[in-house]
Tab-separated table of C-alpha atoms and ligand atoms in Angstrom:
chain	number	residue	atom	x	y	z
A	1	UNK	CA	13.679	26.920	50.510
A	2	UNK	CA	15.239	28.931	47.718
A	3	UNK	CA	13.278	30.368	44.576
A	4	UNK	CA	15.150	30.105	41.334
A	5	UNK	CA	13.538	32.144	38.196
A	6	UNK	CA	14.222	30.278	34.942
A	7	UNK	CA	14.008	32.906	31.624
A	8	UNK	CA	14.985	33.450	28.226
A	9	UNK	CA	12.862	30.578	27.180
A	10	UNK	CA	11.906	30.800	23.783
A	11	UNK	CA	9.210	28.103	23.895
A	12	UNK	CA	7.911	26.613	27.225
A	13	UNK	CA	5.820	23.337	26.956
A	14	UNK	CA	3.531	23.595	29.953
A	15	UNK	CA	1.257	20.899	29.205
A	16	UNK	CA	-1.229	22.567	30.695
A	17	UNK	CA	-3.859	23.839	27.882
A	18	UNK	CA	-5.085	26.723	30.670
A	19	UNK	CA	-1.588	28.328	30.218
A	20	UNK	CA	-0.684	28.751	27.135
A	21	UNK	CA	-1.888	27.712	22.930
A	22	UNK	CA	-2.710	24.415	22.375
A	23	UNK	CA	-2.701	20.954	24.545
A	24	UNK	CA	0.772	21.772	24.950
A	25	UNK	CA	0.006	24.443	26.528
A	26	UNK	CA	2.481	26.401	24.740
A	27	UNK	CA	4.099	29.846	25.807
A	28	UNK	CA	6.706	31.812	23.798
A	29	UNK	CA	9.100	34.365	25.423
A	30	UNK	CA	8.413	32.773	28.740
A	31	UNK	CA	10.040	32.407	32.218
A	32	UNK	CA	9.595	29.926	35.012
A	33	UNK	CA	10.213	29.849	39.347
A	34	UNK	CA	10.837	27.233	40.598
A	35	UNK	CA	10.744	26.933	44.588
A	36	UNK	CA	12.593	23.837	45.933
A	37	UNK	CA	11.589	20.607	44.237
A	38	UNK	CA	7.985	22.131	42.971
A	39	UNK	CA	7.061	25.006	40.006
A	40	UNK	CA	6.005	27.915	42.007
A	41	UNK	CA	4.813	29.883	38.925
A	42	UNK	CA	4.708	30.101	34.364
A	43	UNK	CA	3.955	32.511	32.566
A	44	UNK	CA	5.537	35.427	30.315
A	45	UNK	CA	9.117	36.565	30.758
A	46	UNK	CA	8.061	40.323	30.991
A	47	UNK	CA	5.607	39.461	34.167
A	48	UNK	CA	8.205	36.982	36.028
A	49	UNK	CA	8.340	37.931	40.117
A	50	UNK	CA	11.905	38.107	41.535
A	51	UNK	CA	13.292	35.515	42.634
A	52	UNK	CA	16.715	34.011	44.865
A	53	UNK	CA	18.967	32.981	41.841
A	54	UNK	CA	18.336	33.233	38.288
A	55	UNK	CA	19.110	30.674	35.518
A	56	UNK	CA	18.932	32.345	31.201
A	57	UNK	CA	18.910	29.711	29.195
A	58	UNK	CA	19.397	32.028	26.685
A	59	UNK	CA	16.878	31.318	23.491
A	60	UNK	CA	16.407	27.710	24.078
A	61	UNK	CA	12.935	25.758	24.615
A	62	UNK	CA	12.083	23.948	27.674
A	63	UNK	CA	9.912	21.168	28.184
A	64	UNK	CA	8.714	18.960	30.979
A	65	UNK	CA	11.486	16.567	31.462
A	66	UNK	CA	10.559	12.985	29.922
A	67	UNK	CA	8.498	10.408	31.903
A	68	UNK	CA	9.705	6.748	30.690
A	69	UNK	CA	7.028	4.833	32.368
A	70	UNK	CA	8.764	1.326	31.197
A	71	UNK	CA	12.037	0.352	31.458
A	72	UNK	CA	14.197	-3.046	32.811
A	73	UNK	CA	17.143	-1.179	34.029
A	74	UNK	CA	18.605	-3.536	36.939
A	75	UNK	CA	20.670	-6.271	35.017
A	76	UNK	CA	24.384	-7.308	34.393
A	77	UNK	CA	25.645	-8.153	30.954
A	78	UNK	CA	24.837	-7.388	27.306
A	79	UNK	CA	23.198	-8.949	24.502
A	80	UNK	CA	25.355	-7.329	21.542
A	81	UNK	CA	25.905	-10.831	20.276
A	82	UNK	CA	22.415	-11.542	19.942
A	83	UNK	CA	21.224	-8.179	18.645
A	84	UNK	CA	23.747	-8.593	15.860
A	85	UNK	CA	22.578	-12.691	15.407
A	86	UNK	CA	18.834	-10.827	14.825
A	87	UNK	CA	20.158	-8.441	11.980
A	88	UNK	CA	21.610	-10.891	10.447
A	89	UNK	CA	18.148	-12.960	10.263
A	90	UNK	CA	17.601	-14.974	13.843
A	91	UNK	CA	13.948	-13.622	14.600
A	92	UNK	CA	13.160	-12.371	18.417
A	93	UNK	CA	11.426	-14.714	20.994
A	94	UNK	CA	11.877	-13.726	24.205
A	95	UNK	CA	14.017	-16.681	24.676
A	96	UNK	CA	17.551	-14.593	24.808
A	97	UNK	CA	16.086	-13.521	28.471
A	98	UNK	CA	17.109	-16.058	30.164
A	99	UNK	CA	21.464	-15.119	29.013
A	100	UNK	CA	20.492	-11.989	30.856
A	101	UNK	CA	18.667	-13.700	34.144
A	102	UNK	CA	21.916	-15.961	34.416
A	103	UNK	CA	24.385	-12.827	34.295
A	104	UNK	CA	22.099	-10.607	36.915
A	105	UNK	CA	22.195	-13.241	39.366
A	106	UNK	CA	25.742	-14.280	39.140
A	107	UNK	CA	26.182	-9.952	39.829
A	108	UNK	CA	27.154	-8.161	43.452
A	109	UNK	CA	24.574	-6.325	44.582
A	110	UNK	CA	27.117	-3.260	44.299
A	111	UNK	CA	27.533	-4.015	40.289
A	112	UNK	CA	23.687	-4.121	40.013
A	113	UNK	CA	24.166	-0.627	41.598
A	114	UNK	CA	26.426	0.837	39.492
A	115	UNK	CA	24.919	-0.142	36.401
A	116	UNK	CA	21.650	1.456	37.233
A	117	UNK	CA	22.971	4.289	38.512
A	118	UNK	CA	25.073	4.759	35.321
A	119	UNK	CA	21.895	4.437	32.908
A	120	UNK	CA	19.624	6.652	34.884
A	121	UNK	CA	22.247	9.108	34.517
A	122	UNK	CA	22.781	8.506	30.940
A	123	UNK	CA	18.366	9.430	30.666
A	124	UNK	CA	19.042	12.123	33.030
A	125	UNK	CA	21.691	13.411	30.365
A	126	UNK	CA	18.633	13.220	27.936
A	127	UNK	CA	16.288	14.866	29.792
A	128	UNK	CA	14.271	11.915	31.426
A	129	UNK	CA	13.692	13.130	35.141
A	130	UNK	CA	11.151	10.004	36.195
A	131	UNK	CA	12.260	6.594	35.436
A	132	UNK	CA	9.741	3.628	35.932
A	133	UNK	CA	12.485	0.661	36.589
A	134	UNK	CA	11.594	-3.251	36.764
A	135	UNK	CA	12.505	-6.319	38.213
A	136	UNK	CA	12.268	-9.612	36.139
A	137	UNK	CA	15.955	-10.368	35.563
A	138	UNK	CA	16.249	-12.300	39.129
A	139	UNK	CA	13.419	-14.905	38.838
A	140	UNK	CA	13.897	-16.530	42.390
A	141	UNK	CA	12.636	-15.080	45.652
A	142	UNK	CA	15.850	-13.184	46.411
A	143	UNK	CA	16.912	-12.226	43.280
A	144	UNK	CA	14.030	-10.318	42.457
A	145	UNK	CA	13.511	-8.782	45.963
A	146	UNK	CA	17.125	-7.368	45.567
A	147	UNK	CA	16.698	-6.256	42.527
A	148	UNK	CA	13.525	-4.376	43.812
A	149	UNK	CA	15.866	-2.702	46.974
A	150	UNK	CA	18.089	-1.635	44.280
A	151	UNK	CA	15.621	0.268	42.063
A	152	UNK	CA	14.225	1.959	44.560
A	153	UNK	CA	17.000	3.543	45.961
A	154	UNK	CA	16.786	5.550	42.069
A	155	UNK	CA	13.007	5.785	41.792
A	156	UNK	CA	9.969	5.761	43.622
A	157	UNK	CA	8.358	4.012	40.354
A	158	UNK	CA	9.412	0.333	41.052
A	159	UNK	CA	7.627	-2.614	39.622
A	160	UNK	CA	7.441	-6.665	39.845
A	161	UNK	CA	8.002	-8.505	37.302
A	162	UNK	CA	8.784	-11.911	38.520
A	163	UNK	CA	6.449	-12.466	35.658
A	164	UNK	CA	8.845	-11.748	32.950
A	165	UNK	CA	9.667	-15.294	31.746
A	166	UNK	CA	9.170	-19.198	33.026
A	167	UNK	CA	12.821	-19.273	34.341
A	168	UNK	CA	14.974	-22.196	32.716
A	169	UNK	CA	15.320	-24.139	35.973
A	170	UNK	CA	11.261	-24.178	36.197
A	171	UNK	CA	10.757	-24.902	32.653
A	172	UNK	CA	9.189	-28.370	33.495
A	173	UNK	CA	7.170	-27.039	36.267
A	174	UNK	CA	5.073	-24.236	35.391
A	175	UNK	CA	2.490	-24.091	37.934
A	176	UNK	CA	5.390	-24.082	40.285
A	177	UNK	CA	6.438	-20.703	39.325
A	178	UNK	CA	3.467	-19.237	39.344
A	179	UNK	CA	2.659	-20.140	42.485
A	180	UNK	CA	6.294	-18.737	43.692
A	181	UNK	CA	5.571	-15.791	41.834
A	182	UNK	CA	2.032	-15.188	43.251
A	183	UNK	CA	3.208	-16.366	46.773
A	184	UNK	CA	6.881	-16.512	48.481
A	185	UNK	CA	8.406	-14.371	46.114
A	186	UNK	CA	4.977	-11.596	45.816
A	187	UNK	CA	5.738	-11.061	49.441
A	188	UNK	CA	8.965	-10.322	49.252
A	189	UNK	CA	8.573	-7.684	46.836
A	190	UNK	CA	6.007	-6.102	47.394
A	191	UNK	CA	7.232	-4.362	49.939
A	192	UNK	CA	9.589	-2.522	47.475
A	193	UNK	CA	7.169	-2.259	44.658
A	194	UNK	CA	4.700	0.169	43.323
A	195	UNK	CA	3.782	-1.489	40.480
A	196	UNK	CA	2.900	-5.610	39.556
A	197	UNK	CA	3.214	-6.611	35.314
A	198	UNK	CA	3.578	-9.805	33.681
A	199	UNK	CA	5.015	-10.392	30.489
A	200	UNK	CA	1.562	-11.635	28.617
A	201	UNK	CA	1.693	-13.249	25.523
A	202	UNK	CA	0.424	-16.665	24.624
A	203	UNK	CA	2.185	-17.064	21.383
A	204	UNK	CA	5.493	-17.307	23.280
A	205	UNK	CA	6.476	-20.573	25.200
A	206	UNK	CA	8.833	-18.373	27.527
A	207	UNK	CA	5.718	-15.640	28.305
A	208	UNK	CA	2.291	-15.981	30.175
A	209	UNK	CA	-0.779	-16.751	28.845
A	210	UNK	CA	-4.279	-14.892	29.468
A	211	UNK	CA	-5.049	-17.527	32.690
A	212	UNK	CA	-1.164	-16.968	34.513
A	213	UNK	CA	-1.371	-13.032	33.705
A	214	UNK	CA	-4.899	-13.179	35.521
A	215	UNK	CA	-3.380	-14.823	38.601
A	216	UNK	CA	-0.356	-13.000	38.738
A	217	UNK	CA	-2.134	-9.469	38.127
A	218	UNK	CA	-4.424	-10.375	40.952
A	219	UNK	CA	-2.112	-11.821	43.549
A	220	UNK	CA	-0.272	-8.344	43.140
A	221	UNK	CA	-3.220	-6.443	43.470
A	222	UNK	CA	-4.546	-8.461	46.725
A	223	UNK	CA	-0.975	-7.210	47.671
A	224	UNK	CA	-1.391	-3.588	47.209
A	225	UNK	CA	0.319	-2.997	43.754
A	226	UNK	CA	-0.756	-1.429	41.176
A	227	UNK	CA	-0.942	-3.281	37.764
A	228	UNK	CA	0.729	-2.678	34.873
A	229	UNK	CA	1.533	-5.377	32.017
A	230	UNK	CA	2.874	-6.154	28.752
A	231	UNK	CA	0.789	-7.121	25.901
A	232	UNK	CA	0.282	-7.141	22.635
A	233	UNK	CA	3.955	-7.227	21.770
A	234	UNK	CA	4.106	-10.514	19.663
A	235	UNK	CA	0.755	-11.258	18.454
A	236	UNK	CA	-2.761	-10.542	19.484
A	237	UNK	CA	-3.969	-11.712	22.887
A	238	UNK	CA	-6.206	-11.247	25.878
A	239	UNK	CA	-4.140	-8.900	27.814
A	240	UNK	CA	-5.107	-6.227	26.553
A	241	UNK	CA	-8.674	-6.318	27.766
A	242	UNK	CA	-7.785	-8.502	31.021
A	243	UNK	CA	-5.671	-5.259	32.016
A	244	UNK	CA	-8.705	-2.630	31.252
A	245	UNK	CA	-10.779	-5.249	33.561
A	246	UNK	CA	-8.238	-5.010	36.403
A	247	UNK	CA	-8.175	-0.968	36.186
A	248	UNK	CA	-4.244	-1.634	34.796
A	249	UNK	CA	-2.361	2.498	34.897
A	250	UNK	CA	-1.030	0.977	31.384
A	251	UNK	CA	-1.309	-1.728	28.813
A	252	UNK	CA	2.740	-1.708	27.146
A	253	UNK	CA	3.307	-2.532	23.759
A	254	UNK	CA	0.173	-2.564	21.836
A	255	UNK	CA	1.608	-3.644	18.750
A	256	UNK	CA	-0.790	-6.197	17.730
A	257	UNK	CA	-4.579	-5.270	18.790
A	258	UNK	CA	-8.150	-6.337	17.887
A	259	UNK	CA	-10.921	-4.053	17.321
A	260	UNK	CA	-12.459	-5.029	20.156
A	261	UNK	CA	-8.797	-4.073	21.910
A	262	UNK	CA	-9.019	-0.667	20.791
A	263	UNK	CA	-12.982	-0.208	22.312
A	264	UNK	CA	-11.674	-1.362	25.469
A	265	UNK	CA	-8.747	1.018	25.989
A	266	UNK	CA	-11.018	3.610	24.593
A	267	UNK	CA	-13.721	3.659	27.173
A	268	UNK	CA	-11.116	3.333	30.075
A	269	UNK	CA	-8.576	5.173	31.841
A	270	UNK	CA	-5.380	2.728	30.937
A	271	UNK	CA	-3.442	4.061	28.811
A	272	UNK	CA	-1.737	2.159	26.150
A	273	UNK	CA	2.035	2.622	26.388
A	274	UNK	CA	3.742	2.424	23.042
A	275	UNK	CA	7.845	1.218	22.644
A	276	UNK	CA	8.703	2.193	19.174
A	277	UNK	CA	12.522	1.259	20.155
A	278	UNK	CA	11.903	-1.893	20.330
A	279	UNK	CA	10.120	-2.852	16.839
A	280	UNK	CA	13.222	-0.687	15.744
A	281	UNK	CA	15.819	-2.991	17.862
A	282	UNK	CA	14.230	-5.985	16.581
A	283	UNK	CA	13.149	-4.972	13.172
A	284	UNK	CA	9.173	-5.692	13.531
A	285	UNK	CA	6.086	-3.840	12.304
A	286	UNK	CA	5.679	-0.639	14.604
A	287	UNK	CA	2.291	-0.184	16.347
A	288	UNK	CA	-0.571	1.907	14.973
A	289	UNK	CA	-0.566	4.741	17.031
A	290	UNK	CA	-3.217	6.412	14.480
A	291	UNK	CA	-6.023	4.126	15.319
A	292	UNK	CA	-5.599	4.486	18.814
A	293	UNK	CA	-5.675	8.221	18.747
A	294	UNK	CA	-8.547	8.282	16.442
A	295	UNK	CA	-10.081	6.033	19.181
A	296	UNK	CA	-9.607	8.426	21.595
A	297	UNK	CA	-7.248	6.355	23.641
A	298	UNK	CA	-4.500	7.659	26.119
A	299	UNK	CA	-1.145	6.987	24.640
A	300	UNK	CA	1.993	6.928	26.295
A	301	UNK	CA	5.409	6.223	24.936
A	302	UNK	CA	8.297	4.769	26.748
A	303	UNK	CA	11.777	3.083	25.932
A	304	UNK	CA	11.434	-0.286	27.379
A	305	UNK	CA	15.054	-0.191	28.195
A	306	UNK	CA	16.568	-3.370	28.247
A	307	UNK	CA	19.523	-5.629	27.453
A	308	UNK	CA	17.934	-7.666	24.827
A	309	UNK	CA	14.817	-6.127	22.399
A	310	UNK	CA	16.209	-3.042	22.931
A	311	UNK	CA	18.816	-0.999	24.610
A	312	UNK	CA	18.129	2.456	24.555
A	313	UNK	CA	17.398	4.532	27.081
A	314	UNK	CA	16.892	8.032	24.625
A	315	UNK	CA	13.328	9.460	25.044
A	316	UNK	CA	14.442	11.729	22.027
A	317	UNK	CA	14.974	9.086	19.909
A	318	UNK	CA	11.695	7.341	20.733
A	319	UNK	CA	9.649	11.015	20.001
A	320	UNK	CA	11.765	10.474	16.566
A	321	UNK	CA	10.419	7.145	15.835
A	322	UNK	CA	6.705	8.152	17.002
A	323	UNK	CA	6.730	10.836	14.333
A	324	UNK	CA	8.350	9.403	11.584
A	325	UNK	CA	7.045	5.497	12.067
A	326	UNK	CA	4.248	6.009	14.057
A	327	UNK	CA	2.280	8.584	12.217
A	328	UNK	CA	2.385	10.822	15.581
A	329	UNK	CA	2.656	14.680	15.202
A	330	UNK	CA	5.604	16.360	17.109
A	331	UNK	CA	3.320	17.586	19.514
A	332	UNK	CA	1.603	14.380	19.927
A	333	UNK	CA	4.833	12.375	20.456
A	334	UNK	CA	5.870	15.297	23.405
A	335	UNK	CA	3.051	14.946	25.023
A	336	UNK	CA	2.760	11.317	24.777
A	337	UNK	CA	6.540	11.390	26.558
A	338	UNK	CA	5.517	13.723	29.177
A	339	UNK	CA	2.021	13.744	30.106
A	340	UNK	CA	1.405	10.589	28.804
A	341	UNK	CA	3.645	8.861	30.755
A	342	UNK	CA	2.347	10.985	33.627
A	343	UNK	CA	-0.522	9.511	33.304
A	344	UNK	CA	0.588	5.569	32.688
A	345	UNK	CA	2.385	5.872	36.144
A	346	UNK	CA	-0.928	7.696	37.538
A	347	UNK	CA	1.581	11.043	39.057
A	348	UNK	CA	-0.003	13.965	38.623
A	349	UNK	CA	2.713	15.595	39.547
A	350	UNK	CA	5.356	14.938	36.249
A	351	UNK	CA	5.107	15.525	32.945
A	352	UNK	CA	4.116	18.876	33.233
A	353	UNK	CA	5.210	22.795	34.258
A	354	UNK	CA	2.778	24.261	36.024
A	355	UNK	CA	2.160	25.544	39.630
A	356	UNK	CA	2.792	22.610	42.284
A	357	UNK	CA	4.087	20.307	39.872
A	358	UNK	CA	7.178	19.030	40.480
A	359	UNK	CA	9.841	20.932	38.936
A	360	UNK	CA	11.475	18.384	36.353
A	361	UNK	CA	12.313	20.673	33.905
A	362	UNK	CA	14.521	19.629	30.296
A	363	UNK	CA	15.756	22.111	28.281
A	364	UNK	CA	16.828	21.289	24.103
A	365	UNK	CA	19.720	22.937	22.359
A	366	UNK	CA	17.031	24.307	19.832
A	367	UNK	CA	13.975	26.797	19.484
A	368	UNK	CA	11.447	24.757	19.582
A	369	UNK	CA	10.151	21.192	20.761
A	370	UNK	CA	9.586	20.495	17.551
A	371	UNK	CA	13.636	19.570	16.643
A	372	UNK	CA	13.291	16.692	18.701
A	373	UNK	CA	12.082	14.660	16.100
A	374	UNK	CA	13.607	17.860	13.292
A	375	UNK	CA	16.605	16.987	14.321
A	376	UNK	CA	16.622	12.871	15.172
A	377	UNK	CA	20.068	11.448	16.703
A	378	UNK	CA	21.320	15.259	17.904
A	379	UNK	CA	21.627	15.237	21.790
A	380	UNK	CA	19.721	18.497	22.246
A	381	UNK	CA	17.683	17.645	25.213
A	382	UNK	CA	19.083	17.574	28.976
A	383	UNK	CA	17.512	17.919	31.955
A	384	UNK	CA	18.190	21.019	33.345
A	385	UNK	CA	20.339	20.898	37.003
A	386	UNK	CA	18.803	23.796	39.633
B	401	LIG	ZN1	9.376	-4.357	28.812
């Protein structure tokens, strides 16, 4: 295994408060080694050990590269059409799912593929280096388990959401699906999956209710998944406090909460995953990511790239939007990108520089981490090749 010594780094984000100022952990003049796939040592540029090659990135800051913990990357078509029907005053439902569940099932498996492969390189390019990718585009026992194969031949971070929406062929039969979901189609997946979620929210006629999320959440757990969901994205609802009950890594969304909510995700260890792209893609009221902090809850924030509420798959942008929407402080909205997400996919080993984590490294165009939200819409951040 070769050592690599990483200097002229202006500003290192360690995320490790032990190493440097701050909770980012913050180190100025600084130098990294990496050894194979794993940070070997941090610290100041003037005490760096020798090392096989040697990368100067020449004034620039680096950062752990960006953990988007929630994303629906395996799909085939777009949604332009209704993205622009929205701006021009059709509200979001959900319902426009079901153009994009038609479109991924009518796809080769090699299309699927491609596509993927072609977004995660387009996060790579903005210095995401762990990708959390779902299914819920398939909606029948195959489509789903495919679409499972595929993701994890890009991440390790694979989830199950034959949960996302009733599927238009089952619409009279809802029990039905669930009990595909729960059953035939559960073990097909799960042998692909890390991860079970369900698309919770009772307000929507395409969505799950508090009941179906319970049984789906379950059934996936009985399975050997760990649970993730969405909630809160629409209106306020019990999933929320049905995922703190079931030990959920992450409650996504969190738009709409209740006091009672907030307590809950407070005295637990799910963190609640925020996706300001989407209230931006759909024009909606962003999330209160204040209140939680005050709280004292773990927040995380993610893309939720997607075909239809919203299609970005920019980290940056989303630390833009967290600081200038969401009330979040630069180094709140890094952290919550990094660590955060870290943490919402429960791997200790991203979302931060330090000795035996893995060495995901991003490096901006810029001084400081501080431009990513400084400087909103500038590609400055890649993730840095070794
Ligand atoms: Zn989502």
């Amino acid at each position: 295994m070769s050592t690599t010594l990483v200097t002229g780094i202006a500003e290192l984000v360690t995320n490790e408060p032990g190493l440097g100022a701050g909770p980012l952990g913050l180190l100025r003049d600084a130098a990294l080694v990496v050894d194979g796939d794993r940070v070997a040592w941090v610290g100041p540029a003037a005490a760096a050990p020798s090392a096989d090659g040697r990368v100067d990135v020449e004034g620039r800051a680096v950062v752990p590269g960006f953990v988007d913990s929630h994303s629906h990357l395996v799909f085939a078509g777009d949604r332009a059409a209704e993205f622009e029907a929205r701006m021009t005053g059709t509200p979001y439902d959900g319902g426009g799912i079901a153009t994009t569940v038609a479109a991924t099932r009518a796809a080769s498996d090699a299309e699927l593929g491609a596509r993927l492969r072609r977004l995660v390189a387009e996060a790579r390019a903005q210095g995401t280096t762990t990708l959390e990718v779902k299914s819920g585009y398939g909606l029948t026992v195959d489509d789903e388990a495919r679409a499972l194969r595929i993701a994890a031949e890009v991440t390790p971070h694979t989830t199950f959401l034959g949960a996302h929406v009733v599927p238009p062929e089952c619409a009279g039969d809802r029990d039905g699906y669930l009990r595909l979901v729960t059953g035939p189609m559960l073990e097909a997946c799960a042998p692909h999956a890390r991860w079970v979620d369900v698309f919770c929210e009772p307000g929507s006629a395409h969505a799950f209710d508090g009941d179906e999320a319970r049984a789906v959440l379950a059934a996936g757990r009985a399975a050997g998944l760990g649970v993730r969901l969405h909630a809160g994205q629409l209106g306020v609802g019990p999933g929320v406090r049905l995922g703190v009950e079931l030990d959920a890594a992450s409650v996504d969304h969190c738009t709409f909460l209740s006091d009672a909510d907030v307590d809950a995700l407070a005295s637990s260890s799910t963190v609640a995953t925020l996706l300001p792209g989407v209230e931006f893609s759909t024009r909606s009221p962003y999330p209160d990511a204040r209140r939680l902090l005050a709280a004292g809850v773990t927040v995380a924030l993610a893309t939720d790239c997607n075909p239809g509420s919203c299609f970005t798959s920019s980290m940056p942008f989303c630390i833009a939007l967290a600081v200038r929407e969401l009330g979040m402080t630069p180094a709140e909205a890094l952290w919550s990108a990094t660590a955060g997400g870290a943490q919402a996919l429960r791997d200790p080993s991203a979302g931060r520089l330090a000795p035996g984590a893995k060495a995901d490294v991003a490096v901006l165009d810029a001084p400081s981490f501080v431009h990513l939200a400084y400087r909103p819409g500038v590609p400055l951040a890649s993730a840095l090749e070794l």
